[in-house]
PDB file of C-alpha atoms in Angstrom:
ATOM      1  CA  MET A   1      -0.265  -2.716 -10.003  1.00  0.00           C
ATOM      2  CA  THR A   2       1.263  -5.972 -10.829  1.00  0.00           C
ATOM      3  CA  PRO A   3       5.109  -5.786 -10.589  1.00  0.00           C
ATOM      4  CA  PRO A   4       7.275  -7.456 -13.243  1.00  0.00           C
ATOM      5  CA  GLN A   5       7.953 -10.543 -11.001  1.00  0.00           C
ATOM      6  CA  GLY A   6       4.264 -11.279 -11.114  1.00  0.00           C
ATOM      7  CA  ASN A   7       3.338 -10.778  -7.423  1.00  0.00           C
ATOM      8  CA  GLY A   8       0.921  -8.134  -6.170  1.00  0.00           C
ATOM      9  CA  PHE A   9      -2.425  -6.634  -6.648  1.00  0.00           C
ATOM     10  CA  THR A  10      -3.982  -6.737 -10.209  1.00  0.00           C
ATOM     11  CA  GLN A  11      -6.640  -4.743 -11.663  1.00  0.00           C
ATOM     12  CA  GLY A  12     -10.107  -5.990 -10.713  1.00  0.00           C
ATOM     13  CA  MET A  13      -9.236  -7.368  -7.211  1.00  0.00           C
ATOM     14  CA  ARG A  14     -11.225  -6.011  -4.344  1.00  0.00           C
ATOM     15  CA  VAL A  15      -9.158  -4.763  -1.522  1.00  0.00           C
ATOM     16  CA  LEU A  16     -10.683  -4.683   1.903  1.00  0.00           C
ATOM     17  CA  VAL A  17      -9.365  -2.000   4.122  1.00  0.00           C
ATOM     18  CA  GLN A  18      -9.686  -1.329   7.923  1.00  0.00           C
ATOM     19  CA  PRO A  19      -9.896   2.387   7.980  1.00  0.00           C
ATOM     20  CA  GLU A  20      -9.189   2.863  11.771  1.00  0.00           C
ATOM     21  CA  GLY A  21      -7.899   1.178  14.891  1.00  0.00           C
ATOM     22  CA  PHE A  22      -4.654  -0.148  13.333  1.00  0.00           C
ATOM     23  CA  ASP A  23      -1.045  -0.071  13.917  1.00  0.00           C
ATOM     24  CA  LEU A  24       1.677   0.421  11.356  1.00  0.00           C
ATOM     25  CA  VAL A  25       3.386  -3.050  11.032  1.00  0.00           C
ATOM     26  CA  SER A  26       6.397  -3.298   8.859  1.00  0.00           C
ATOM     27  CA  GLY A  27       5.658  -5.636   5.832  1.00  0.00           C
ATOM     28  CA  LYS A  28       1.804  -5.091   5.845  1.00  0.00           C
ATOM     29  CA  TYR A  29       0.018  -3.137   3.165  1.00  0.00           C
ATOM     30  CA  TYR A  30      -1.656   0.226   3.548  1.00  0.00           C
ATOM     31  CA  ILE A  31      -3.677   2.913   1.686  1.00  0.00           C
ATOM     32  CA  ALA A  32      -2.098   6.265   1.897  1.00  0.00           C
ATOM     33  CA  LEU A  33      -3.208   9.744   0.779  1.00  0.00           C
ATOM     34  CA  LEU A  34      -0.396  12.080  -0.580  1.00  0.00           C
ATOM     35  CA  ALA A  35      -1.543  15.517   0.456  1.00  0.00           C
ATOM     36  CA  SER A  36       0.622  17.425  -2.137  1.00  0.00           C
ATOM     37  CA  THR A  37      -0.923  15.584  -5.085  1.00  0.00           C
ATOM     38  CA  GLY A  38      -4.107  14.368  -3.795  1.00  0.00           C
ATOM     39  CA  GLU A  39      -3.118  10.826  -4.974  1.00  0.00           C
ATOM     40  CA  THR A  40      -4.214   7.757  -3.096  1.00  0.00           C
ATOM     41  CA  THR A  41      -1.963   4.825  -3.265  1.00  0.00           C
ATOM     42  CA  LEU A  42      -1.592   1.286  -1.954  1.00  0.00           C
ATOM     43  CA  LYS A  43       1.994   0.385  -0.778  1.00  0.00           C
ATOM     44  CA  GLN A  44       3.819  -1.903   1.591  1.00  0.00           C
ATOM     45  CA  TYR A  45       4.883  -0.103   4.721  1.00  0.00           C
ATOM     46  CA  VAL A  46       8.596  -0.766   5.886  1.00  0.00           C
ATOM     47  CA  ARG A  47      10.478   0.619   8.753  1.00  0.00           C
ATOM     48  CA  ASP A  48      14.336   0.905   8.549  1.00  0.00           C
ATOM     49  CA  SER A  49      16.669   2.730  11.014  1.00  0.00           C
ATOM     50  CA  GLY A  50      13.658   4.213  12.784  1.00  0.00           C
ATOM     51  CA  ILE A  51      12.193   5.840   9.530  1.00  0.00           C
ATOM     52  CA  GLY A  52       9.049   4.667   7.891  1.00  0.00           C
ATOM     53  CA  TYR A  53       8.669   4.231   4.111  1.00  0.00           C
ATOM     54  CA  LEU A  54       5.882   3.269   1.708  1.00  0.00           C
ATOM     55  CA  LYS A  55       7.433   0.682  -0.698  1.00  0.00           C
ATOM     56  CA  PRO A  56       5.960   0.193  -4.071  1.00  0.00           C
ATOM     57  CA  LEU A  57       5.502  -3.345  -5.375  1.00  0.00           C
ATOM     58  CA  ASN A  58       7.149  -2.222  -8.822  1.00  0.00           C
ATOM     59  CA  PRO A  59      10.998  -1.802  -8.112  1.00  0.00           C
ATOM     60  CA  ASP A  60      10.968   0.881 -10.810  1.00  0.00           C
ATOM     61  CA  PHE A  61       9.408   3.260  -8.475  1.00  0.00           C
ATOM     62  CA  LYS A  62      11.029   4.846  -5.408  1.00  0.00           C
ATOM     63  CA  MET A  63      10.033   4.446  -2.005  1.00  0.00           C
ATOM     64  CA  ILE A  64       8.150   7.321  -0.231  1.00  0.00           C
ATOM     65  CA  VAL A  65       9.291   8.665   3.188  1.00  0.00           C
ATOM     66  CA  ILE A  66       6.306   8.998   5.654  1.00  0.00           C
ATOM     67  CA  ASP A  67       6.328  12.537   6.500  1.00  0.00           C
ATOM     68  CA  ASP A  68       3.731  15.376   6.906  1.00  0.00           C
ATOM     69  CA  ASP A  69       2.551  14.869   3.240  1.00  0.00           C
ATOM     70  CA  VAL A  70       1.661  11.257   3.907  1.00  0.00           C
ATOM     71  CA  GLN A  71      -1.672  10.393   5.641  1.00  0.00           C
ATOM     72  CA  ILE A  72      -2.241   6.602   6.234  1.00  0.00           C
ATOM     73  CA  ILE A  73      -5.815   6.159   5.807  1.00  0.00           C
ATOM     74  CA  GLY A  74      -6.317   2.489   6.134  1.00  0.00           C
ATOM     75  CA  ARG A  75      -4.644  -1.086   6.491  1.00  0.00           C
ATOM     76  CA  VAL A  76      -5.260  -3.754   3.830  1.00  0.00           C
ATOM     77  CA  VAL A  77      -6.888  -6.659   5.674  1.00  0.00           C
ATOM     78  CA  ASP A  78      -7.878  -8.938   2.803  1.00  0.00           C
ATOM     79  CA  ILE A  79      -8.142  -9.259  -1.022  1.00  0.00           C
ATOM     80  CA  LYS A  80     -10.831 -10.734  -3.051  1.00  0.00           C
ATOM     81  CA  TYR A  81     -10.381 -12.190  -6.582  1.00  0.00           C
ATOM     82  CA  PRO A  82     -13.168 -11.530  -8.983  1.00  0.00           C
ATOM     83  CA  ASN A  83     -14.928 -14.725 -10.164  1.00  0.00           C
ATOM     84  CA  SER A  84     -13.219 -14.349 -13.486  1.00  0.00           C
ATOM     85  CA  PHE A  85      -9.831 -15.153 -11.958  1.00  0.00           C
ATOM     86  CA  LEU A  86     -11.010 -18.484 -10.445  1.00  0.00           C
TER      87      LEU A  86
END
């Protein structure tokens, strides 16, 4: 999940998630479940004109409007690099 510009989460990273007791904060990363597909995804939450979106790191993909199909299941609180990255 590394975008062309090189920022992001790469395969093998450990993503630490807070599963409850969090607020949605624009610019932070969240894990979401898309009910219609059963897909779980990691995206950045953004709020624009009162509407919440999940923004992919890769600009080739579209933003997802947060609606009844989207369940936010956790907030990313930290990432850990595998020893092989160090």
